């Protein structure tokens, strides 16, 4: 009790003693480095890397920094830099980590940016998206301070209670990530079995977890076989164990970081530029207690690493903390991965398989598939990519509804980013929606193929398929439920059909919207 009183008294004095007058030019505002051409070199093993993590201490108009923030945050991030390096080296990516802009051997060049509004404006909910434009403006006015595309933003806690910090953005938003500062955020408390140690694990571990997001990594969980020796995955629940119990970076996260700009030892002018990538073949099977996946791809940029995320439903978004992962290097333009079921935590229900390709310029391309466990056995028939019939001479004859930016003809342009989209701007017609495909001549088909856009809200769910040779007399080929996935999926007709025309009629969509959409339509013959 006496210790608590002394510590709280210290915090009160520290907060009262913090004022702008105590800060030098290196701690406040634009041009924070004030360095000359004779900038010293440092022994930090990553100091010569061309790209550095931008570190911003963001202050609302009515907030002052907590005492000693530059030293505390510098120590945290320098230790984190080493933590990343050790883990990437263990996973075979060499001893590499994110770069940091240094003022001295143990001191980061942290920019303090003063916000335009008071702290209430930058609350946890929505505050991050309000801060980003102001930091972008700071970078526009101080171009020499933007060292990469990745930025960590730290905001002082606004709770008023040093032992219960909070109230500010704490999450990842693209290549931005947000964390908080509070008076006791110091690595000296990590591992202590008391309130200060628990807070350090929560908020320092949380900062490192969110930094992982800002460096492109999604959530994922340690495999069962990794848990006894390596502990808890940082991008899983590691923000609750860091500093207390073994915490590590999985191979999938290591691959993500290794392909992040701030880890690069060479300069490029095409970081994160769009790549042209196609997953042309894919087969999955269950054999000897494992899911075995083989595939082939093409790309206009070198693929460096491929991650496989097995995500039990509900999947995606913030529902993927429980996702075991595997990582392989491509073998030319092919890949092969084995995922033993002994490394899964549950062998029941739906799963989403996401295959993510990382390219040498940092860009990634993700394909998603659904499969289901029945009686402990994965049903992998839908984890497949088939060879499609040529679409030369194909056209869309009609659609009941299309938006001005979502013409039905876009289902045949080969671009997953351009889609048929029913009206939603001015009018919002309800289901059923339909379109008619003309294959140009009578064609033998065993089934049809569908490709959704990356945003699955409104994707076609239940539908009926008809075929015809005259666009007048139609034969129903059955009702189907399409999957909520972003890679090609297939429906097999009851029997081989010979037809020129196909009509699809929707019954509903995912999300229960009135509108729907589709990126590409195709057909196959077994």
mmCIF file of C-alpha atoms in Angstrom, residues 52-56 135-136 139 146-154 171 173-178 210-211 214-215 262:
data_model
loop_
_atom_site.group_PDB
_atom_site.id
_atom_site.type_symbol
_atom_site.label_atom_id
_atom_site.label_comp_id
_atom_site.label_asym_id
_atom_site.label_seq_id
_atom_site.Cartn_x
_atom_site.Cartn_y
_atom_site.Cartn_z
ATOM 1 C CA UNK A 52 12.430 3.666 -41.124
ATOM 2 C CA UNK A 53 9.249 3.325 -39.121
ATOM 3 C CA UNK A 54 7.660 6.768 -38.644
ATOM 4 C CA UNK A 55 7.006 7.297 -34.925
ATOM 5 C CA UNK A 56 4.581 10.089 -33.998
ATOM 6 C CA UNK A 135 -0.354 13.457 -39.829
ATOM 7 C CA UNK A 136 -0.490 13.289 -43.608
ATOM 8 C CA UNK A 139 4.306 14.835 -43.715
ATOM 9 C CA UNK A 146 8.382 10.656 -43.754
ATOM 10 C CA UNK A 147 10.786 7.740 -43.766
ATOM 11 C CA UNK A 148 8.456 5.016 -45.088
ATOM 12 C CA UNK A 149 4.799 4.165 -45.710
ATOM 13 C CA UNK A 150 4.427 2.785 -42.155
ATOM 14 C CA UNK A 151 3.567 4.953 -39.144
ATOM 15 C CA UNK A 152 3.139 4.243 -35.444
ATOM 16 C CA UNK A 153 1.038 6.883 -33.670
ATOM 17 C CA UNK A 154 1.142 7.103 -29.873
ATOM 18 C CA UNK A 171 -5.729 -0.450 -33.361
ATOM 19 C CA UNK A 173 -5.663 1.148 -39.838
ATOM 20 C CA UNK A 174 -3.859 0.040 -42.969
ATOM 21 C CA UNK A 175 -0.215 1.042 -42.695
ATOM 22 C CA UNK A 176 -1.017 3.212 -39.677
ATOM 23 C CA UNK A 177 -1.212 1.757 -36.184
ATOM 24 C CA UNK A 178 -2.241 3.445 -32.945
ATOM 25 C CA UNK A 210 -0.750 -3.179 -33.227
ATOM 26 C CA UNK A 211 2.643 -2.391 -34.736
ATOM 27 C CA UNK A 214 0.818 -1.482 -39.152
ATOM 28 C CA UNK A 215 3.572 -3.567 -40.769
ATOM 29 C CA UNK A 262 10.673 -0.965 -43.351
#
